Tab-separated table of C-alpha atoms in Angstrom:
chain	number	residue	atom	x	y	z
A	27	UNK	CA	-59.937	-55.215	-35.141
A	28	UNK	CA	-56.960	-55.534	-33.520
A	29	UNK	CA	-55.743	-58.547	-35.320
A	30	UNK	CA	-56.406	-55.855	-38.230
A	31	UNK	CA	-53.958	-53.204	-36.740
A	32	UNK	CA	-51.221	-56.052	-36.107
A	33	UNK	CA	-51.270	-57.061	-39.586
A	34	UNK	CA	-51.535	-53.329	-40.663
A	35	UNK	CA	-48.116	-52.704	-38.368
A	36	UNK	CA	-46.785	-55.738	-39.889
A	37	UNK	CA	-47.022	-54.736	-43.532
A	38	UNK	CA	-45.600	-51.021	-42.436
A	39	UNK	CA	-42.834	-52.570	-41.041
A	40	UNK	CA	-41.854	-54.736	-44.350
A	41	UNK	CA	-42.150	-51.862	-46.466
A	42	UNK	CA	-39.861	-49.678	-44.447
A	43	UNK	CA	-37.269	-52.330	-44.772
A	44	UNK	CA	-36.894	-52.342	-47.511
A	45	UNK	CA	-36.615	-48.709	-48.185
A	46	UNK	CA	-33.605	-49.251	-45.392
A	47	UNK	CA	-32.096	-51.667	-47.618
A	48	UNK	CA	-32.103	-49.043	-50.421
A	49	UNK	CA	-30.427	-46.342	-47.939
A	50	UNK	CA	-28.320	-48.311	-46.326
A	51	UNK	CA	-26.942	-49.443	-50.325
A	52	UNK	CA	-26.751	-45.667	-50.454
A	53	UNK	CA	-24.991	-45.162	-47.343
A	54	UNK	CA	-22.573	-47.666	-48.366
A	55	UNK	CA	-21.787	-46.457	-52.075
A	56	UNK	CA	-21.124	-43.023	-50.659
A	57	UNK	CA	-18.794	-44.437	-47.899
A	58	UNK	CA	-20.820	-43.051	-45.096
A	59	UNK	CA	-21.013	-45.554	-41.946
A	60	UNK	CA	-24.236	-44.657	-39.879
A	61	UNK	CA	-25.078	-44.829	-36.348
A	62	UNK	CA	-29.047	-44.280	-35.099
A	63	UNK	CA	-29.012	-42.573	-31.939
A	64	UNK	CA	-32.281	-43.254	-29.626
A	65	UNK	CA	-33.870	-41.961	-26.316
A	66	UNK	CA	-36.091	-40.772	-24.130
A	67	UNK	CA	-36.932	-36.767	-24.087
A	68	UNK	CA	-34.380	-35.243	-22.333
A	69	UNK	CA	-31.748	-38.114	-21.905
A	70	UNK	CA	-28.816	-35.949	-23.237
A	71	UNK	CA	-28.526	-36.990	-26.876
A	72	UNK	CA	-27.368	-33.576	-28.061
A	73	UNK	CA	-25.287	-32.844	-24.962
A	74	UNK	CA	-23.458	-36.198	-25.608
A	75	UNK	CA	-22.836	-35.139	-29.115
A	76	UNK	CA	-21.670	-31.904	-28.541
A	77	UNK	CA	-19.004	-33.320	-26.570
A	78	UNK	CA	-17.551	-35.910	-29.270
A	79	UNK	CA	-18.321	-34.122	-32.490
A	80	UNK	CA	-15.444	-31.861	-32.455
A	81	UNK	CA	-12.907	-34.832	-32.071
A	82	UNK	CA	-13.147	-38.113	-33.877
A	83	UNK	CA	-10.028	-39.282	-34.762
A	84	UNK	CA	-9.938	-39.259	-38.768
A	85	UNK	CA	-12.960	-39.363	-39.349
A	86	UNK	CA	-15.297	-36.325	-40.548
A	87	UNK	CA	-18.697	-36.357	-38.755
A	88	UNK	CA	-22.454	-35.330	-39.961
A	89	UNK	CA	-24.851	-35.529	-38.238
A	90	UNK	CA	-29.404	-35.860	-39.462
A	91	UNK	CA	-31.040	-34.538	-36.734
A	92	UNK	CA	-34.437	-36.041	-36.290
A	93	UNK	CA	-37.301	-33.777	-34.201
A	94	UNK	CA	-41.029	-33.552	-34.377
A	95	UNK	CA	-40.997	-29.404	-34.944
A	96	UNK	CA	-38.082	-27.214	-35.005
A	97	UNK	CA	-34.311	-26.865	-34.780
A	98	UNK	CA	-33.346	-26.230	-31.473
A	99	UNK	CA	-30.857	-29.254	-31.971
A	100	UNK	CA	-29.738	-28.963	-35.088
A	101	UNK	CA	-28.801	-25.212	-34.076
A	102	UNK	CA	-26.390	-26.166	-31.539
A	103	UNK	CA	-24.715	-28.896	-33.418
A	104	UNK	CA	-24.445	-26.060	-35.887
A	105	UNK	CA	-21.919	-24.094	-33.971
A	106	UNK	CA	-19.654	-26.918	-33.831
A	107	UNK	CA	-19.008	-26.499	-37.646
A	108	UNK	CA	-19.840	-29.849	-38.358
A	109	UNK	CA	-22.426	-30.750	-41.259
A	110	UNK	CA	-25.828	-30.560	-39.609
A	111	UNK	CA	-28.873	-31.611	-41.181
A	112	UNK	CA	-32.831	-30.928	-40.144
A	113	UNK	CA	-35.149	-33.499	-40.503
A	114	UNK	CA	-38.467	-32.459	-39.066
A	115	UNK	CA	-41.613	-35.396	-38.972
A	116	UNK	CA	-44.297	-32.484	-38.165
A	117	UNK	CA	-43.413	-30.926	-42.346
A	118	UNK	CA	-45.246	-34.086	-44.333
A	119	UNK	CA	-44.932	-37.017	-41.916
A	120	UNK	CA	-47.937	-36.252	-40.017
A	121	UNK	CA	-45.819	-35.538	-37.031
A	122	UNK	CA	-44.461	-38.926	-36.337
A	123	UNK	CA	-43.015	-40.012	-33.027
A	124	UNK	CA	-39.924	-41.056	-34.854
A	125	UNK	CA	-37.630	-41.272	-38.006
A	126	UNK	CA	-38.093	-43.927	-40.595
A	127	UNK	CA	-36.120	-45.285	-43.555
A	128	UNK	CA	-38.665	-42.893	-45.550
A	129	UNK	CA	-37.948	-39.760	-44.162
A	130	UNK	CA	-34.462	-40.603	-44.332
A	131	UNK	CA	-34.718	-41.378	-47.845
A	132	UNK	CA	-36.607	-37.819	-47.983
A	133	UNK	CA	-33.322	-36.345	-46.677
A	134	UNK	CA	-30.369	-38.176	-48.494
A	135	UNK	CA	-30.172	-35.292	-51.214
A	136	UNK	CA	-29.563	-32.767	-48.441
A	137	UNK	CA	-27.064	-34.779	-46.950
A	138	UNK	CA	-23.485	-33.579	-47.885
A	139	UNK	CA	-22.461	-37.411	-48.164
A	140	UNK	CA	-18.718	-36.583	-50.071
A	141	UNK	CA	-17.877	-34.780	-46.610
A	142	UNK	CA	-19.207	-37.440	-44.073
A	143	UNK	CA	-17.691	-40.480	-42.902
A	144	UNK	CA	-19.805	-41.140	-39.548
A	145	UNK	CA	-23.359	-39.644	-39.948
A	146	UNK	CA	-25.082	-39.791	-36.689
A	147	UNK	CA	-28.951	-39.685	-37.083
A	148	UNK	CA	-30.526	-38.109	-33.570
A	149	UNK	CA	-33.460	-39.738	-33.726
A	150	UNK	CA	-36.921	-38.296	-32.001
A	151	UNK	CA	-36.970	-38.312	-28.307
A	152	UNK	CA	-38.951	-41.513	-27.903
A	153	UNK	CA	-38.086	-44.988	-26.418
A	154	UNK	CA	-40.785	-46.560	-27.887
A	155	UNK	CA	-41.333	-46.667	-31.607
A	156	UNK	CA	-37.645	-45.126	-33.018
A	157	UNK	CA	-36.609	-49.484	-31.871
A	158	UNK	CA	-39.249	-50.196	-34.567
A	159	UNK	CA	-38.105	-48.831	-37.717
A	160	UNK	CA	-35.036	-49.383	-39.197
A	161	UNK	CA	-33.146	-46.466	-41.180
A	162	UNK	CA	-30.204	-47.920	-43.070
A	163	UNK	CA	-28.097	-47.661	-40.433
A	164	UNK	CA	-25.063	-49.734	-39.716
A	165	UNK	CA	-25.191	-49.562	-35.461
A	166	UNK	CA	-27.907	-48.689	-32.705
A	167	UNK	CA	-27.270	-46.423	-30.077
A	168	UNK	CA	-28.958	-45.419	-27.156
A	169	UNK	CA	-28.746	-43.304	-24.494
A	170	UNK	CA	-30.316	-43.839	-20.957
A	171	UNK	CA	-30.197	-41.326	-18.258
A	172	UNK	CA	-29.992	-42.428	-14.426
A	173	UNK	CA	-32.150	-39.615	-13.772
A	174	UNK	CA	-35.151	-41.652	-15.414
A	175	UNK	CA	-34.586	-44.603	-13.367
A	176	UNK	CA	-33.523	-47.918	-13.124
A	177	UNK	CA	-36.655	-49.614	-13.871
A	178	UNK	CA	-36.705	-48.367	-18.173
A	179	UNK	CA	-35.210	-52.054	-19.861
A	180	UNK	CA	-38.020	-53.740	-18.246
A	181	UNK	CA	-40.354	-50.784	-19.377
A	182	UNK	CA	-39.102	-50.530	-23.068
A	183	UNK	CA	-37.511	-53.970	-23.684
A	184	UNK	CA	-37.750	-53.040	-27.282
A	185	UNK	CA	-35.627	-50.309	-27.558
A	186	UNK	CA	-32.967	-51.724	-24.961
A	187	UNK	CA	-32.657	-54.939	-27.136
A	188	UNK	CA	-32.554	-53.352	-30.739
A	189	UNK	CA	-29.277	-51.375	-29.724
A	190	UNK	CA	-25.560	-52.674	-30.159
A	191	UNK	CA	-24.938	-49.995	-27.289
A	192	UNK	CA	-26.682	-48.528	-24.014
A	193	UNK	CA	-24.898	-45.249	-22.977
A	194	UNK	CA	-25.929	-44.779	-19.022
A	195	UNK	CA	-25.665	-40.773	-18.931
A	196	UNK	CA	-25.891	-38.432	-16.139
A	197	UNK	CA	-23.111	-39.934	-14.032
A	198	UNK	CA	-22.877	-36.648	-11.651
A	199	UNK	CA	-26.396	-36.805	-10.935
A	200	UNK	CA	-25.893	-40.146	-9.038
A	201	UNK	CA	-25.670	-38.902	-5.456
A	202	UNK	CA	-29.116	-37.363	-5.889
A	203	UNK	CA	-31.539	-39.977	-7.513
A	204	UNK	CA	-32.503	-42.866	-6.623
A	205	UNK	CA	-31.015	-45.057	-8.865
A	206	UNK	CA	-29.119	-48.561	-8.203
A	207	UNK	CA	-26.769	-49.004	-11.227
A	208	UNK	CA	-26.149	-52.685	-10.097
A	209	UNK	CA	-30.285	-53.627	-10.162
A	210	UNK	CA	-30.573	-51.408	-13.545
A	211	UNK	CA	-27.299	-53.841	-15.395
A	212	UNK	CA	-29.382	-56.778	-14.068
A	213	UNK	CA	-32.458	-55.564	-15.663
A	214	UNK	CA	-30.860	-54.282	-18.743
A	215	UNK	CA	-28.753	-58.173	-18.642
A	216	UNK	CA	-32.261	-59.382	-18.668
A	217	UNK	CA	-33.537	-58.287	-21.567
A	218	UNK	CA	-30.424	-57.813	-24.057
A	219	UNK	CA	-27.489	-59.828	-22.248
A	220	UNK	CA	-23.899	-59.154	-22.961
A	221	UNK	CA	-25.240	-55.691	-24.920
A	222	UNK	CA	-22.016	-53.393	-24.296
A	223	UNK	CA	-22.593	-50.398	-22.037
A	224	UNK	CA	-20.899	-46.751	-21.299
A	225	UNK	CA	-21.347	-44.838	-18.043
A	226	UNK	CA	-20.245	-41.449	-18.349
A	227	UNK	CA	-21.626	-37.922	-17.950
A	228	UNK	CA	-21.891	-35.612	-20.843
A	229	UNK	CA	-22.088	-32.277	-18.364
A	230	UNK	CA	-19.221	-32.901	-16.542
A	231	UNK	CA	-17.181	-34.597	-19.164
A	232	UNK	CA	-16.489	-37.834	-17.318
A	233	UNK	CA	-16.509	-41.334	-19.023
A	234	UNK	CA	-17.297	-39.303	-22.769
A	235	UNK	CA	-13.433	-40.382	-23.892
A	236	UNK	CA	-15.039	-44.247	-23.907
A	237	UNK	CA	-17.949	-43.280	-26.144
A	238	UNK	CA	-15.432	-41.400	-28.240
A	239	UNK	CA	-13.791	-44.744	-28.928
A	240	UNK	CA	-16.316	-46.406	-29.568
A	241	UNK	CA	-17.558	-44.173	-32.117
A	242	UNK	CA	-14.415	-44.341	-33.973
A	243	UNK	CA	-14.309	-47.574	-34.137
A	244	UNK	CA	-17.839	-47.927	-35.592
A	245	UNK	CA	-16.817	-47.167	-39.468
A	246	UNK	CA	-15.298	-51.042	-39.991
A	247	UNK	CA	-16.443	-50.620	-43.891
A	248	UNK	CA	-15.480	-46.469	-43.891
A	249	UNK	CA	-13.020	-45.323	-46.644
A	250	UNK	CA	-9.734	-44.673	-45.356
B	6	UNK	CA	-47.657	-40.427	-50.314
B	7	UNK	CA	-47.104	-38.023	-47.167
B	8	UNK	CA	-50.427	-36.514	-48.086
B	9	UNK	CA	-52.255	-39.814	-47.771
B	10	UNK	CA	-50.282	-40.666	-44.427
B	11	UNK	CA	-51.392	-37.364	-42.867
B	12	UNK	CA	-55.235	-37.924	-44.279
B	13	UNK	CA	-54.672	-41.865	-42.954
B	14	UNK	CA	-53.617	-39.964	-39.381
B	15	UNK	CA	-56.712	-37.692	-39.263
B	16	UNK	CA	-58.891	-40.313	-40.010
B	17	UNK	CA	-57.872	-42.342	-37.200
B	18	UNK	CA	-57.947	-39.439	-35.100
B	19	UNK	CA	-61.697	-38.964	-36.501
B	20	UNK	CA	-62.433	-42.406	-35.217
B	21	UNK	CA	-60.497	-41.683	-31.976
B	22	UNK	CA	-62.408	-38.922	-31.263
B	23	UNK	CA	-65.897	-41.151	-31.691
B	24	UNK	CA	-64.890	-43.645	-29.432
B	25	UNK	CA	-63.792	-40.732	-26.827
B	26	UNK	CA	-67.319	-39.364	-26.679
B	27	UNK	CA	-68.536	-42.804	-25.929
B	28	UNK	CA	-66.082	-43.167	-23.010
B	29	UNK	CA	-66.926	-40.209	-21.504
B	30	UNK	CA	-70.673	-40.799	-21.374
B	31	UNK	CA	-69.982	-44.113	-19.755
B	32	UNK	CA	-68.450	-42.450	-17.163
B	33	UNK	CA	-70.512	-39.841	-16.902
B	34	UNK	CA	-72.730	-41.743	-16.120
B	35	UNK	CA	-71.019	-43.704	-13.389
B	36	UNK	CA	-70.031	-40.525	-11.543
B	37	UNK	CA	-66.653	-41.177	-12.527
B	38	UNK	CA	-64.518	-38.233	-13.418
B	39	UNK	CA	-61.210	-38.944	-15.451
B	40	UNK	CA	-57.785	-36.960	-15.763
B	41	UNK	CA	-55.038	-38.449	-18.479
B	42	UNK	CA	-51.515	-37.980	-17.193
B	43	UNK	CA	-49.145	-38.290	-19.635
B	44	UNK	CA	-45.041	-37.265	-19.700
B	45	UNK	CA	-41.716	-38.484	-20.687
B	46	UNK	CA	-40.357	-41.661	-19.642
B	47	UNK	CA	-38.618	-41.224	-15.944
B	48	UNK	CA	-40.705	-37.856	-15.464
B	49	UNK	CA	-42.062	-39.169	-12.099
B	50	UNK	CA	-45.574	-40.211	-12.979
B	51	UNK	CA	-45.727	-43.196	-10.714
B	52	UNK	CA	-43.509	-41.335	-8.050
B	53	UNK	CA	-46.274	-38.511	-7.609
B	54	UNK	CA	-49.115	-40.754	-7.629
B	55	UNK	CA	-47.653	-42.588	-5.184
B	56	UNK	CA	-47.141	-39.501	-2.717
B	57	UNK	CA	-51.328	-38.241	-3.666
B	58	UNK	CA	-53.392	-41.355	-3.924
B	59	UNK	CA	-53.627	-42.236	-0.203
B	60	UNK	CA	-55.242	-39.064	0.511
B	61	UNK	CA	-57.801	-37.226	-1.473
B	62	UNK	CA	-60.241	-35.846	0.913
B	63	UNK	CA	-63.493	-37.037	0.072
B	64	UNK	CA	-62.633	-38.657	-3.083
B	65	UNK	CA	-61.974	-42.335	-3.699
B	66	UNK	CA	-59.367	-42.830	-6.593
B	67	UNK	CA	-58.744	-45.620	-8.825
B	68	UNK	CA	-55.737	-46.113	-11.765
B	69	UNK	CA	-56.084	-47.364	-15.383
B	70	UNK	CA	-52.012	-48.201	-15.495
B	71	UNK	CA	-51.120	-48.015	-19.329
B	72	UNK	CA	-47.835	-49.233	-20.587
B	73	UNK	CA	-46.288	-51.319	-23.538
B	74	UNK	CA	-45.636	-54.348	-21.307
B	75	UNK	CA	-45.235	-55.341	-18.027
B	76	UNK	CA	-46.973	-54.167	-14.998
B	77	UNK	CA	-44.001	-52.432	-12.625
B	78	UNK	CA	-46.058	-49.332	-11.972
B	79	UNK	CA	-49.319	-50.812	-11.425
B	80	UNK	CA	-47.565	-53.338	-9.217
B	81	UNK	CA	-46.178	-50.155	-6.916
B	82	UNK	CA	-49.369	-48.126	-6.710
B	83	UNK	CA	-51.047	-51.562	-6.211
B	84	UNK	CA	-49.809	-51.786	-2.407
B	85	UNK	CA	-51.159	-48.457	-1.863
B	86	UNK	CA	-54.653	-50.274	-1.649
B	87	UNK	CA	-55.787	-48.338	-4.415
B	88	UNK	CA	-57.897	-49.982	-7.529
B	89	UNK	CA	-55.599	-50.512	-10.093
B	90	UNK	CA	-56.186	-51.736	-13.805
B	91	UNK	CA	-53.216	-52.573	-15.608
B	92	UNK	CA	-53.108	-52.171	-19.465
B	93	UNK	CA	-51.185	-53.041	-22.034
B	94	UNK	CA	-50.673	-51.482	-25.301
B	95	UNK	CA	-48.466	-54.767	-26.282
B	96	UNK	CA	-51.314	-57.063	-25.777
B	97	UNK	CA	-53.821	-56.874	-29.050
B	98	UNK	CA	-52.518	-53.424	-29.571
B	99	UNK	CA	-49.408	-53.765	-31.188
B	100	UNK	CA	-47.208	-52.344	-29.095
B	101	UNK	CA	-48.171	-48.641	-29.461
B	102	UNK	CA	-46.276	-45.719	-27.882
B	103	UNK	CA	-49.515	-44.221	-26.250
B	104	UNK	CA	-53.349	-44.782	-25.046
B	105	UNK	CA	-56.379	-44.408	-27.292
B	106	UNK	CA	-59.575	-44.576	-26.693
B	107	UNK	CA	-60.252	-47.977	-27.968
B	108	UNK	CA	-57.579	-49.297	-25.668
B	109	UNK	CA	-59.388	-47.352	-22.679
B	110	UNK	CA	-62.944	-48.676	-23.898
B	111	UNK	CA	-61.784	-52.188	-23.897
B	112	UNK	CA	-60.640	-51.891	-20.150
B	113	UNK	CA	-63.696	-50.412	-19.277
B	114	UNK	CA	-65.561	-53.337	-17.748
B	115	UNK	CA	-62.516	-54.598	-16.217
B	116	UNK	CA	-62.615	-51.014	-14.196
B	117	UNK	CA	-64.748	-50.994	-10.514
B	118	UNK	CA	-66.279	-47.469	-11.637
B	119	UNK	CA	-68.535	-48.015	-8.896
B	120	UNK	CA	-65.594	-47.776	-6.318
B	121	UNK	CA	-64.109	-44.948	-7.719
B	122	UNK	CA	-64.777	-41.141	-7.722
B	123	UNK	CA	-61.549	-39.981	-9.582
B	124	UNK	CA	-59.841	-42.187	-12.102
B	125	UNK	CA	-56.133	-41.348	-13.080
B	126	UNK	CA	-55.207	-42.885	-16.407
B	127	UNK	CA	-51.640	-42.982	-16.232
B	128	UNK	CA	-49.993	-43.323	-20.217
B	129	UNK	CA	-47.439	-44.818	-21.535
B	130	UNK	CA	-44.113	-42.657	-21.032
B	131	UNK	CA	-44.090	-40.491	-24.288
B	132	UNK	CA	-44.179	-36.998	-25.167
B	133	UNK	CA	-45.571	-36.424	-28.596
B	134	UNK	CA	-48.533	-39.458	-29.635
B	135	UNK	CA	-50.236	-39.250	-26.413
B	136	UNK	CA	-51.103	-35.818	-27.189
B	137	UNK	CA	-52.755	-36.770	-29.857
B	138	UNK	CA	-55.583	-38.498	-28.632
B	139	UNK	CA	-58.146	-38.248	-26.098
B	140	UNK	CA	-59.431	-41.241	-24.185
B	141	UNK	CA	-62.704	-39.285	-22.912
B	142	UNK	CA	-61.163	-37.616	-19.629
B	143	UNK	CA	-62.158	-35.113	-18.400
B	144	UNK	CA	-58.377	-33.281	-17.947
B	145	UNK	CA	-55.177	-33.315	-19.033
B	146	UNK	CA	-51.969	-33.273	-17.042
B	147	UNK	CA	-49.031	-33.625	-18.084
B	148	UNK	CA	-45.780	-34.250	-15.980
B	149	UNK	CA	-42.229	-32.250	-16.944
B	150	UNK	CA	-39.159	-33.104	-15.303
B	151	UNK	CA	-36.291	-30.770	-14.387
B	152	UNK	CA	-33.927	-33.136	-14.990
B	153	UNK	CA	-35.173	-33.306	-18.763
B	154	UNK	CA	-34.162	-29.733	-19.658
B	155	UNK	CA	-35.976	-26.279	-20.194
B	156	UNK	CA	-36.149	-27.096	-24.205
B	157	UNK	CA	-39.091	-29.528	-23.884
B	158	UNK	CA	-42.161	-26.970	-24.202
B	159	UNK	CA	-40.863	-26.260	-27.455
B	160	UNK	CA	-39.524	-29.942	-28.602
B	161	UNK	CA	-42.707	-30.961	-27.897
B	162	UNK	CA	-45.614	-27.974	-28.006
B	163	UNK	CA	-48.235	-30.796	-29.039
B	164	UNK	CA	-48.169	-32.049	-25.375
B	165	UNK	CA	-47.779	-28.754	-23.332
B	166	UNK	CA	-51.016	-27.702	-25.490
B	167	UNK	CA	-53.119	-30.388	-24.642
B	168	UNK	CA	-52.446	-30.126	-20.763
B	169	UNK	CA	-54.524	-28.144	-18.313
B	170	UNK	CA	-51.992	-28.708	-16.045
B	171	UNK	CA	-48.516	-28.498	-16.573
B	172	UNK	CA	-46.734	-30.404	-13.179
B	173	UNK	CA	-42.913	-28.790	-12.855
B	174	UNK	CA	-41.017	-32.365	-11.022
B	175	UNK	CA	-37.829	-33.581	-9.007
B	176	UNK	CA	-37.302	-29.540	-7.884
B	177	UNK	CA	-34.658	-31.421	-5.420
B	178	UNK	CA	-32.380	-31.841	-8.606
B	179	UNK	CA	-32.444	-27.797	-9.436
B	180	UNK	CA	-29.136	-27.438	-7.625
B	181	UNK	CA	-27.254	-30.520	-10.298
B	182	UNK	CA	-28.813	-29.322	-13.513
B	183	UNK	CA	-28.468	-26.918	-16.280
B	184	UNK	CA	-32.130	-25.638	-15.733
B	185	UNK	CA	-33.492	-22.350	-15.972
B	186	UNK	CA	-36.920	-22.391	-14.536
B	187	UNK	CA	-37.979	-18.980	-16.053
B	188	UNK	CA	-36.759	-19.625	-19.512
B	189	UNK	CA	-38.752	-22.840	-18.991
B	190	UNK	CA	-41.538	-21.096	-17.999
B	191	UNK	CA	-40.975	-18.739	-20.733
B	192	UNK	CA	-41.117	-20.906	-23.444
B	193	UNK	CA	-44.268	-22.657	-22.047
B	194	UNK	CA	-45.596	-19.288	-22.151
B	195	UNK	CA	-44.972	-19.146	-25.758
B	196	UNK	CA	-46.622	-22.519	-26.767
B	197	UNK	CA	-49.410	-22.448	-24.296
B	198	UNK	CA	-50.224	-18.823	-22.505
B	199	UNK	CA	-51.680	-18.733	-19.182
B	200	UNK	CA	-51.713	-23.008	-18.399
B	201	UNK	CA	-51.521	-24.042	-14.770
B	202	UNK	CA	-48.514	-24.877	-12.992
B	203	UNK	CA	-47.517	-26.580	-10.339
B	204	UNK	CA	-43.838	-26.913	-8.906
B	205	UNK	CA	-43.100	-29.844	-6.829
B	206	UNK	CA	-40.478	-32.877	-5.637
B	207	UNK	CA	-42.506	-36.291	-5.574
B	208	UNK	CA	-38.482	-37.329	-3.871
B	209	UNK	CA	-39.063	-34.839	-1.255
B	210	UNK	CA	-42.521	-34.593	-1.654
B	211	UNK	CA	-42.015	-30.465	-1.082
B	212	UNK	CA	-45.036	-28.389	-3.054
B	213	UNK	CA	-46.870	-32.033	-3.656
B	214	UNK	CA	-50.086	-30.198	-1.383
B	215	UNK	CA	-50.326	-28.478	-4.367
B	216	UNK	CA	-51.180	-31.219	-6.532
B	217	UNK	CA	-53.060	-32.892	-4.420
B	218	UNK	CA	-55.526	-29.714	-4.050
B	219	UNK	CA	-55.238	-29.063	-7.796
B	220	UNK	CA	-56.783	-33.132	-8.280
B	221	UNK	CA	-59.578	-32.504	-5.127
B	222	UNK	CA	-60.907	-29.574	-7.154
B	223	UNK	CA	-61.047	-31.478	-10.596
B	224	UNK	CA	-64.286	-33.529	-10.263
B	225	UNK	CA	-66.547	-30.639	-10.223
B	226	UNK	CA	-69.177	-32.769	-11.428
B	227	UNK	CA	-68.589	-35.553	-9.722
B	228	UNK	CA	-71.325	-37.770	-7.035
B	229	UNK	CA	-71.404	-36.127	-4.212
């Protein structure tokens, strides 16, 4: 039985590669670099974009905001006046923990792809199975908070390891958790080594000019 | 295709439910009573059943520790002298995001049911899939950190439904976070009217009696 299930994951997994492929060809045609953004409930995903959206460089910004149910998200991102996109797994995905290249297939016609260069896809709060299933994106992103400790790379190897960067958020809550930023870069060295990372806080502002960079200099292939 | 997904999903969930009933009667019939505590990852699980475990009145408690991989938590509520089973959803399981009751039956003869009175089945750190299936407890609890934001009862209604009890953490961090505790409370309201709550710090371990009386009560019909 379980062998069953592996095999049954396995053949899932194929299949949504290849619809990747076919998005990220997409993706690629239109011009449209795209970064998956991952973490746990809560981690500051939203926060963290609602600090950069407004300013990145040249480049125009959309963002495919994945939830289980609603659009508490999406509406806040909204008021930025940047293209905002709902993608929700609970309306015909069965209420899946996460995106995958399917469901973003599902969306492409709603994207406004002429007006993006950097599409950020919010993936579902989940540090499990979002590492899992590719999208067609170019980059991985994830976002850790110190207020969930420093133990989470040894607890979700999977997502720590799939992403090309580990944003540490929550900077200003550092006085008041226990957290040791030194033991969680040794654990996080352990199981992705030499995977850049960015400390900052989203609430107060501090550290988000790094992550601004970064973004901007995701687009290698964009158009000029 | 989506329609066959969600008929694959409540099929599975048929299945689950099967397997739950069987659980249940096998600890039924070992006097064990079982509560499922599910939440986020870096909600404060472990830290609370680390501050309850050493003293429940009459009751003797044991742990079924589930997580992907590894064994951190099991390994901290371990030196509390406290059975502990550790497993692990990456081990013949494929790596899922949450517990099921197959994965529960399959510990069950590695668990001393004779030992224990109350047995906590701590899941892996995820707010929706959890939700979605029972393991044959007897409760549900489900653990909500401040620290995550007041948004999550209606980000994730699937999991505030299924609790009986919905446990409010990390109270000590109300001063350093954008958290509105009765516009939390308010939109618990609106996803699940009337559920238990219980406010607490597992840091400071303020309002933890609470808890601790809440899980003394829950084995009604437990040996006496």
């Amino acid at each position: 039985m379980h062998r069953v299930r592996v095999r049954i994951v396995e053949d899932a997994l194929d299949a949504n590669n290849t619809i990747a492929r076919a998005n990220r060809d997409d993706f690629d045609r239109a011009g449209v670099t795209v970064a998956n953004l991952m973490g746990a409930p809560g981690a500051g995903k939203t926060a963290l974009l609602e600090r950069v959206l407004r300013e990145l460089g040249d480049l125009r910004p959309g963002v495919l905001e994945g939830d289980v149910q609603g659009s508490l998200d999406a509406d806040r991102l909204a008021s930025l006046h940047v293209p905002v996109t709902q993608l929700q797994t609970a309306v015909g995905f069965g209420g899946e923990c996460h995106l995958d290249a399917n469901m973003v297939r599902s969306a492409l016609p709603a994207l406004p792809l002429e007006d993006v260069d950097l599409l950020i896809v919010e993936n579902v709060g989940n540090l499990v199975c979002p590492a899992e299933f590719r999208i067609g994106e170019d980059v991985r992103m994830m976002v850790s908070s110190v207020a969930e400790g420093e133990d989470k790379p040894l607890k979700y190897p999977l997502m720590f390891r799939a992403c090309e960067l580990v944003v540490i958020n929550k900077l200003d809550l550092l006085p008041y958790v226990d957290f040791d930023m030194e033991r969680f870069l040794h654990h996080l060295d352990a199981v992705h080594p030499g995977v850049e990372t960015i400390q900052l806080s989203a609430r107060t502002g501090e550290g988000v000019e790094g992550f601004r960079s970064w973004l901007e200099r995701v687009p290698v292939r964009a158009p000029a």
